[in-house]
CSV table of C-alpha atoms in Angstrom, one decimal:
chain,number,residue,atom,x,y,z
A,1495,UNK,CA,75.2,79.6,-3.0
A,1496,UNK,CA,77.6,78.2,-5.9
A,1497,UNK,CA,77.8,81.4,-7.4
A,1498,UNK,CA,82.0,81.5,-6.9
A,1499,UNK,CA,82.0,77.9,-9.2
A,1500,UNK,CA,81.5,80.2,-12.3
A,1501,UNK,CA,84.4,82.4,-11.8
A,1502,UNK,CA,84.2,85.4,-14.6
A,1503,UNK,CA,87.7,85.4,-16.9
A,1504,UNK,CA,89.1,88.3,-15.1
A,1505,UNK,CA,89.1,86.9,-12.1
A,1506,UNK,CA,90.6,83.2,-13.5
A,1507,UNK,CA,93.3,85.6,-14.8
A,1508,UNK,CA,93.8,86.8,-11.0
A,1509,UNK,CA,95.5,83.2,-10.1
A,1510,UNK,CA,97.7,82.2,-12.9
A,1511,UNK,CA,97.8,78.2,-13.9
A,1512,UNK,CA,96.2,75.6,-15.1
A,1513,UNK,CA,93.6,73.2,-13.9
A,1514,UNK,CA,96.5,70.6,-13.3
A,1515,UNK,CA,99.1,73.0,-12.7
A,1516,UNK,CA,100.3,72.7,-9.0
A,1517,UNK,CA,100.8,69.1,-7.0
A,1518,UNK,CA,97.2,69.4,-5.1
A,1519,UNK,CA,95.4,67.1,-7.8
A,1520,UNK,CA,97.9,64.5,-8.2
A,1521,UNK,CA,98.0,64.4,-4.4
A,1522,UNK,CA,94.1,64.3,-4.2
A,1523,UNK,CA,94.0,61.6,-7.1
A,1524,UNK,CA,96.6,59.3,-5.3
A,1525,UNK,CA,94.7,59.5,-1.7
A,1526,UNK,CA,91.4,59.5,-3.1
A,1527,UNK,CA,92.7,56.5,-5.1
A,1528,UNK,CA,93.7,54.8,-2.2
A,1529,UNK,CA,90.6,55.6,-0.2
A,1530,UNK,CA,88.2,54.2,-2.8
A,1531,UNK,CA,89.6,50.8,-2.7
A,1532,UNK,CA,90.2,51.0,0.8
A,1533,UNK,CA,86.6,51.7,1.0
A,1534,UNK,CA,85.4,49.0,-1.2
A,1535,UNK,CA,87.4,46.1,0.6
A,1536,UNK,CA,85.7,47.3,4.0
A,1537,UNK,CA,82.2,47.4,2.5
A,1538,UNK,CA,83.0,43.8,1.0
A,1539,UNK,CA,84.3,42.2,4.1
A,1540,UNK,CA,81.3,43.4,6.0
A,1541,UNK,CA,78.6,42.2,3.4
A,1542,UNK,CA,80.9,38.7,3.3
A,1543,UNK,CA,80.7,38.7,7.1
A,1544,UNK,CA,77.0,39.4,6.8
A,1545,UNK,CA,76.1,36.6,4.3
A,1546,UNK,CA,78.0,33.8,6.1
A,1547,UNK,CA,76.2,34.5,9.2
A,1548,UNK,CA,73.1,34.9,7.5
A,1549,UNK,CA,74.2,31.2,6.1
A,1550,UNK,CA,75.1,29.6,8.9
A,1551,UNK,CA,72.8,30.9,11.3
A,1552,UNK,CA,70.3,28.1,12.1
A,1553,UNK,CA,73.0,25.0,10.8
A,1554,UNK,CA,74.7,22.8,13.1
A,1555,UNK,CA,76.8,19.8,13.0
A,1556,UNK,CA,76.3,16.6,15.4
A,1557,UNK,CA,80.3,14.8,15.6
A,1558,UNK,CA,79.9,11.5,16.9
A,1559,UNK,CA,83.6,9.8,18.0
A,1560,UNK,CA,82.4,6.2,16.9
A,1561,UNK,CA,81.0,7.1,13.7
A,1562,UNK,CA,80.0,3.9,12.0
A,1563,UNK,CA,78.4,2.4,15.0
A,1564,UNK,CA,76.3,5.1,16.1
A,1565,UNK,CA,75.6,7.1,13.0
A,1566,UNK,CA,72.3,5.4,12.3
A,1567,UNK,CA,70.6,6.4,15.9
A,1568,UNK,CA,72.1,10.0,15.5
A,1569,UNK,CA,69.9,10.2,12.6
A,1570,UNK,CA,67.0,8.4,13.6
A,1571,UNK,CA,66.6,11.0,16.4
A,1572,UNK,CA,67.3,13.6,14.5
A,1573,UNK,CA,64.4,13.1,11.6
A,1574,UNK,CA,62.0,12.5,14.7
A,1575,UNK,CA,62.9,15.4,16.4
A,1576,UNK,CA,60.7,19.1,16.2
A,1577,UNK,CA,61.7,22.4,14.5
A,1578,UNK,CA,64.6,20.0,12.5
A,1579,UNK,CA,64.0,21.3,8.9
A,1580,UNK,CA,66.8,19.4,7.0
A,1581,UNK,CA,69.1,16.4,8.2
A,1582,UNK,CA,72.6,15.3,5.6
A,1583,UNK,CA,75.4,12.3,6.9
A,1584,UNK,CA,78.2,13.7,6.0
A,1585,UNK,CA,79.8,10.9,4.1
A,1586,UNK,CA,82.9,9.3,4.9
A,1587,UNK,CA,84.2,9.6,1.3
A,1588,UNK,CA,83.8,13.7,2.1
A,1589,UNK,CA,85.8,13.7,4.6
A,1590,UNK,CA,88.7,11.6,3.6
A,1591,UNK,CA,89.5,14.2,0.5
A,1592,UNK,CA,89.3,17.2,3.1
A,1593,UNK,CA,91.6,15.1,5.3
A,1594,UNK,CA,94.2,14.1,2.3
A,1595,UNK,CA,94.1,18.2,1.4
A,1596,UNK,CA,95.0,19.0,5.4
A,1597,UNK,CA,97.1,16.0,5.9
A,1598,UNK,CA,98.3,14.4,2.1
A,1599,UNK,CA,98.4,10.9,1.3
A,1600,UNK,CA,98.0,9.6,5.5
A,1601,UNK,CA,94.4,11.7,5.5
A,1602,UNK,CA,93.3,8.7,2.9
A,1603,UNK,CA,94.0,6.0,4.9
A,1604,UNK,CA,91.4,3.5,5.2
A,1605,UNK,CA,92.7,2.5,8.6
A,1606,UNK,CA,92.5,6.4,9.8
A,1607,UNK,CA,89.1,6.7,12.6
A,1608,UNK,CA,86.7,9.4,11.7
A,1609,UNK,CA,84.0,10.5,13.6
A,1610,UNK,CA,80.3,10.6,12.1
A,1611,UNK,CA,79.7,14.0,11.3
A,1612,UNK,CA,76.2,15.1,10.5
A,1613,UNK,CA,75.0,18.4,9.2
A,1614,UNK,CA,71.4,19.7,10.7
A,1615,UNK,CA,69.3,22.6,9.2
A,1616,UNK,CA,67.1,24.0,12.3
A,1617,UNK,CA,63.9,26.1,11.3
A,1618,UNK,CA,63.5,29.7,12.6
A,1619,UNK,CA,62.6,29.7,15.8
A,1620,UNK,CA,63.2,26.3,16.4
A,1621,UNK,CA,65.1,25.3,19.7
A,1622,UNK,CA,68.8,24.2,19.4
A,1623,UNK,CA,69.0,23.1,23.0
A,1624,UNK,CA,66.3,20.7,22.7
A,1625,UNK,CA,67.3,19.3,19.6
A,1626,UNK,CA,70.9,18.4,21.5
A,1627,UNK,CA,69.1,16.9,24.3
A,1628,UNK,CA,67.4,14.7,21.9
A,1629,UNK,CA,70.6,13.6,20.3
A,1630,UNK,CA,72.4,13.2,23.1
A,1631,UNK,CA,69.8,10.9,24.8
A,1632,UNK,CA,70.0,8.9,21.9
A,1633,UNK,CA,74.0,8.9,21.6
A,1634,UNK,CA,75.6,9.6,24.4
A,1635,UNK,CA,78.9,11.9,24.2
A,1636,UNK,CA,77.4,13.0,20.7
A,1637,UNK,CA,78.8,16.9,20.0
A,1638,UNK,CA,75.9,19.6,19.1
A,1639,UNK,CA,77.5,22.3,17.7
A,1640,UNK,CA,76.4,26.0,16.3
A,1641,UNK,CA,78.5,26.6,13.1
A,1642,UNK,CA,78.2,30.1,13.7
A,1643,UNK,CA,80.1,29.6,16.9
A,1644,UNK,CA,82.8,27.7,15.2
A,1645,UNK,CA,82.8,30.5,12.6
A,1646,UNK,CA,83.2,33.0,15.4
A,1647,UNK,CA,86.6,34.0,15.4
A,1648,UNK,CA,86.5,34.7,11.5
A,1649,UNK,CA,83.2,36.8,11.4
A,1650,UNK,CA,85.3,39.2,14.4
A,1651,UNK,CA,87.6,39.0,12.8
A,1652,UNK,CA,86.4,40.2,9.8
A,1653,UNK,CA,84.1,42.9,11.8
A,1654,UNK,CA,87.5,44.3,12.9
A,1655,UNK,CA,88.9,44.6,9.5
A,1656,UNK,CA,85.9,46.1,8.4
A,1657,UNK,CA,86.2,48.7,11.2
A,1658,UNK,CA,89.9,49.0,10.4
A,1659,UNK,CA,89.0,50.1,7.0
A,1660,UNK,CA,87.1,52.8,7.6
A,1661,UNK,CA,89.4,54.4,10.5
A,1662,UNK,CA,91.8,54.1,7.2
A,1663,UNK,CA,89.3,55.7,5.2
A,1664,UNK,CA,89.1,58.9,8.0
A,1665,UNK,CA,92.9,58.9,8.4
A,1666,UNK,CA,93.3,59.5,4.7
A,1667,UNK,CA,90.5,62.2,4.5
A,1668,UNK,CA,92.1,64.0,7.7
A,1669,UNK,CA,95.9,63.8,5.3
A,1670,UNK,CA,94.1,64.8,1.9
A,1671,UNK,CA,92.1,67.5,4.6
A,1672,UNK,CA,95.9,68.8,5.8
A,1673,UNK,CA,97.6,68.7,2.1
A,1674,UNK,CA,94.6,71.0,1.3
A,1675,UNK,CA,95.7,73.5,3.7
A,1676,UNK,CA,99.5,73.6,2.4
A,1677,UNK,CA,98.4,73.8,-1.1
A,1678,UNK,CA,96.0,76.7,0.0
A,1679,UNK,CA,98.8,78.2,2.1
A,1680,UNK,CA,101.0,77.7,-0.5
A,1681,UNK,CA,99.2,79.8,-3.0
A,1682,UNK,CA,97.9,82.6,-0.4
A,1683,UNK,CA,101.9,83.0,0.1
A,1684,UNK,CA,102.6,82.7,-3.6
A,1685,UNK,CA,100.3,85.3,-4.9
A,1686,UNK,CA,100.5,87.8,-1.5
A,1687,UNK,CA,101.3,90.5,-3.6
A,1688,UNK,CA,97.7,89.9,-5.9
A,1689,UNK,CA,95.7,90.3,-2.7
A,1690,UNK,CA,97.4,93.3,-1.3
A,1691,UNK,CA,96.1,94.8,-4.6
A,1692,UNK,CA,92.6,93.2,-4.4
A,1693,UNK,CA,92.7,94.8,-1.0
A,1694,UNK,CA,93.6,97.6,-1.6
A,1695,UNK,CA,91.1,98.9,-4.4
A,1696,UNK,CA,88.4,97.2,-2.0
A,1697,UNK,CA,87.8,93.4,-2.0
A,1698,UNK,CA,86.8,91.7,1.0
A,1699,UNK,CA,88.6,88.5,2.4
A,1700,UNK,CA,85.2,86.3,1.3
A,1701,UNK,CA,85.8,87.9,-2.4
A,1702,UNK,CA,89.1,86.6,-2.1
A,1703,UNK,CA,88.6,83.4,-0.5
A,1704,UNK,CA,86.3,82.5,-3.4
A,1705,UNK,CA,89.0,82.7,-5.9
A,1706,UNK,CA,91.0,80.2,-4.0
A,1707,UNK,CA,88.2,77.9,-3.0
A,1708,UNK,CA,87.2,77.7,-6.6
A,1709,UNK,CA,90.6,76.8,-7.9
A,1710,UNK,CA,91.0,74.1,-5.1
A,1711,UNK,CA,87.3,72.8,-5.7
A,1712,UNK,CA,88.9,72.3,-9.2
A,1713,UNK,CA,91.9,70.7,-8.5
A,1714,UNK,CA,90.0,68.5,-5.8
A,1715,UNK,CA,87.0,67.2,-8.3
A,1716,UNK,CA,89.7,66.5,-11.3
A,1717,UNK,CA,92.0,64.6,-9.0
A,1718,UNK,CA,89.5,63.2,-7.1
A,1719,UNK,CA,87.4,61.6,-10.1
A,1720,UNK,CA,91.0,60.3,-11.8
A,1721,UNK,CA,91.6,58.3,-8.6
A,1722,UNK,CA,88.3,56.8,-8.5
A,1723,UNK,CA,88.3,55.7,-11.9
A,1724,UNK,CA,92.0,54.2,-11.2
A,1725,UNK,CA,90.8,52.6,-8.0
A,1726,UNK,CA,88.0,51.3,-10.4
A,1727,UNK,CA,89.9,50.1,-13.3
A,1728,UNK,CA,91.8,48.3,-10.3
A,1729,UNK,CA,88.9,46.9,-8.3
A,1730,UNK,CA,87.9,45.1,-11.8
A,1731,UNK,CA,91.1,43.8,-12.8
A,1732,UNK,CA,91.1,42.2,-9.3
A,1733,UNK,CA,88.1,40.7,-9.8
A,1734,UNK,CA,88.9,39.6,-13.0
A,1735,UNK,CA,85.9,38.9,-14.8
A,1736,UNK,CA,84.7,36.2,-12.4
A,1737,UNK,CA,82.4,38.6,-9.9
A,1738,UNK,CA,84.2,38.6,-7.5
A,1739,UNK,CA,83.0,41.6,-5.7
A,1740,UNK,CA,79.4,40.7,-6.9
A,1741,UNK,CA,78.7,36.9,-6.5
A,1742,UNK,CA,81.2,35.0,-4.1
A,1743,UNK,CA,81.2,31.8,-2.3
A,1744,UNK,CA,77.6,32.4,-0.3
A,1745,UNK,CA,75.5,33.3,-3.1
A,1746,UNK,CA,75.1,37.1,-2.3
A,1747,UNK,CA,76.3,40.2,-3.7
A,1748,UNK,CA,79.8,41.4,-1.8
A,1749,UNK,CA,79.2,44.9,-3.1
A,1750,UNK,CA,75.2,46.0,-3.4
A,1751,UNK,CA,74.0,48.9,-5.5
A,1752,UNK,CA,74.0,51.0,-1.9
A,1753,UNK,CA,77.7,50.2,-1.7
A,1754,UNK,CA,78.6,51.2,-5.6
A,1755,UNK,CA,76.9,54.6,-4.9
A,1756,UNK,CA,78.4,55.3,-1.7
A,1757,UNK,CA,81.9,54.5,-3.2
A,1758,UNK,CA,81.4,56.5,-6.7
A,1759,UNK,CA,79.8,59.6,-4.4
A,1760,UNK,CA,83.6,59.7,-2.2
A,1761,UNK,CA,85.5,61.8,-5.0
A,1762,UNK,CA,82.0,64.6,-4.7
A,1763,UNK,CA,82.3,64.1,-1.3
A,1764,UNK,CA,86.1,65.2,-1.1
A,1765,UNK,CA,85.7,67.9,-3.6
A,1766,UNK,CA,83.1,69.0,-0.9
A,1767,UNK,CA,85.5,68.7,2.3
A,1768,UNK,CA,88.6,70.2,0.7
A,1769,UNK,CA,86.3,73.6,-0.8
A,1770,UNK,CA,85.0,73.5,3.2
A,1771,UNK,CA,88.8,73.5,4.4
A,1772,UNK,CA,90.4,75.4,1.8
A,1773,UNK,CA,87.7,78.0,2.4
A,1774,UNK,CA,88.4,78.4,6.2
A,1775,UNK,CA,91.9,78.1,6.0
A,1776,UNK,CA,92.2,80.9,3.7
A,1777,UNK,CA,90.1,83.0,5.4
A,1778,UNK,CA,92.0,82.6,8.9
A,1779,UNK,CA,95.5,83.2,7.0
A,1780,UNK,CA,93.9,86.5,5.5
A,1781,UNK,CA,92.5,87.5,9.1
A,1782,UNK,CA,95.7,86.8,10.5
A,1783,UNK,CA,97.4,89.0,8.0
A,1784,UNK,CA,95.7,92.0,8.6
């Protein structure tokens, strides 16, 4: 099935050049260079979006507008009530520092309101909407809110730049797909008078097609493996020694061993797609020749 990989010297001889000789694997090396780290950011921002859902899945926060006063009752009904797994005041000191970062030196105010804000921990399975009927019977107007719905906008967000990625990742296989078919063009034209011979003492179009897919399998593999070890010289810097792409802010891995594979596998698998077109668009120039 390979066989045309292992071209004798005779026929290497047929298409003059070296392995690098030719703009093909530069080309291939830059958009497969792009492509893996375009890849790699999509696969990260959907495994982030994945583990902050995960997180924030069963927590919710109870905001209270007269904090000190009815704090105490908030939490009183909330230890008492079923399927609550964890209950944590949010303290006051906590929320002063988030408000000086937002706001500077007038978030610090002593005289500045703040609501009571109390984080909740639900178990699985647990019932969110009887746990707010409980708290709002014991403090009326008291907020029962889903962090996951408050995160909503960022996880679609994120979702969307994920799926963005990857319609990246198929525009610049379709390009690296089309600068095949030049470069095979290119060289069909360039060595026309090689195949009229090879024609005429009896080759076939497939005998000749494998000479060209061969030399562009080359160029593709070479280029392609330089781009993804640039991308992934790259990818390392950014991270910088700090695991980044492996440990971040919610405790899970932003790039699995699944995700590694997948992303080391993309040069094979455009070596594989530009043999596949360089193979058919020789073979239709050759047919239309005739």
């Amino acid at each position: 099935m390979f066989d045309w990989i292992n071209a004798t010297p005779a026929e290497r001889r047929l298409l003059p050049g070296g392995r690098l000789s030719g703009p093909t694997p530069y080309v291939i090396a830059i958009m497969m260079f792009v492509m893996v780290v375009i890849a790699a950011a999509g696969l990260a921002l959907a495994n982030a979006g994945a583990l902050v859902a995960a997180g924030v899945e069963n927590r919710y926060s109870v905001q209270i507008a007269d904090g000190a006063a009815k704090t105490p009752a908030a939490l009183q009904a909330l230890r008492g009530a079923p399927g609550v797994a964890s209950v944590r005041p949010v303290p006051v000191k906590e929320m002063r520092d988030t408000l000086e970062r937002w706001l500077g030196p007038e978030g610090a105010k002593a005289d500045l309101p703040l609501p009571g804000m109390i984080d909740v921990d639900l178990k699985p399975g647990s019932s969110p909407a009887a746990v707010a009927r409980l708290v709002e019977a014991a403090v009326p107007g008291a907020r029962f809110v889903a962090h996951e719905a408050m995160l909503g906008p960022v996880l679609r967000a994120m979702r969307a730049l994920y799926w963005l990625a990857f319609a990246l990742v198929a525009l610049i296989a379709l390009a690296t797909a089309a600068a095949v078919v030049l470069a095979a063009r290119g060289a069909l034209d360039t060595n026309r008078g090689t195949i009229e011979v090879m024609h005429g003492i009896g080759a076939t179009d497939d005998q000749v097609a494998r000479l060209f897919q061969r030399k562009i399998a080359l160029d593709s593999l070479t280029g392609g493996l330089a781009g993804a070890a640039a991308a992934a010289v790259v990818l390392l810097l950014v991270a910088g020694g700090r695991g980044v792409w492996f440990d971040d802010f919610t405790g899970g891995a932003l790039l699995n061993m699944g995700d590694l594979v997948f992303l080391a596998a993309l040069p094979l698998l455009g070596t594989a797609l530009a043999t596949l077109v360089a193979r058919m668009a020789v073979l239709r120039a050759l047919r239309a020749s005739l």
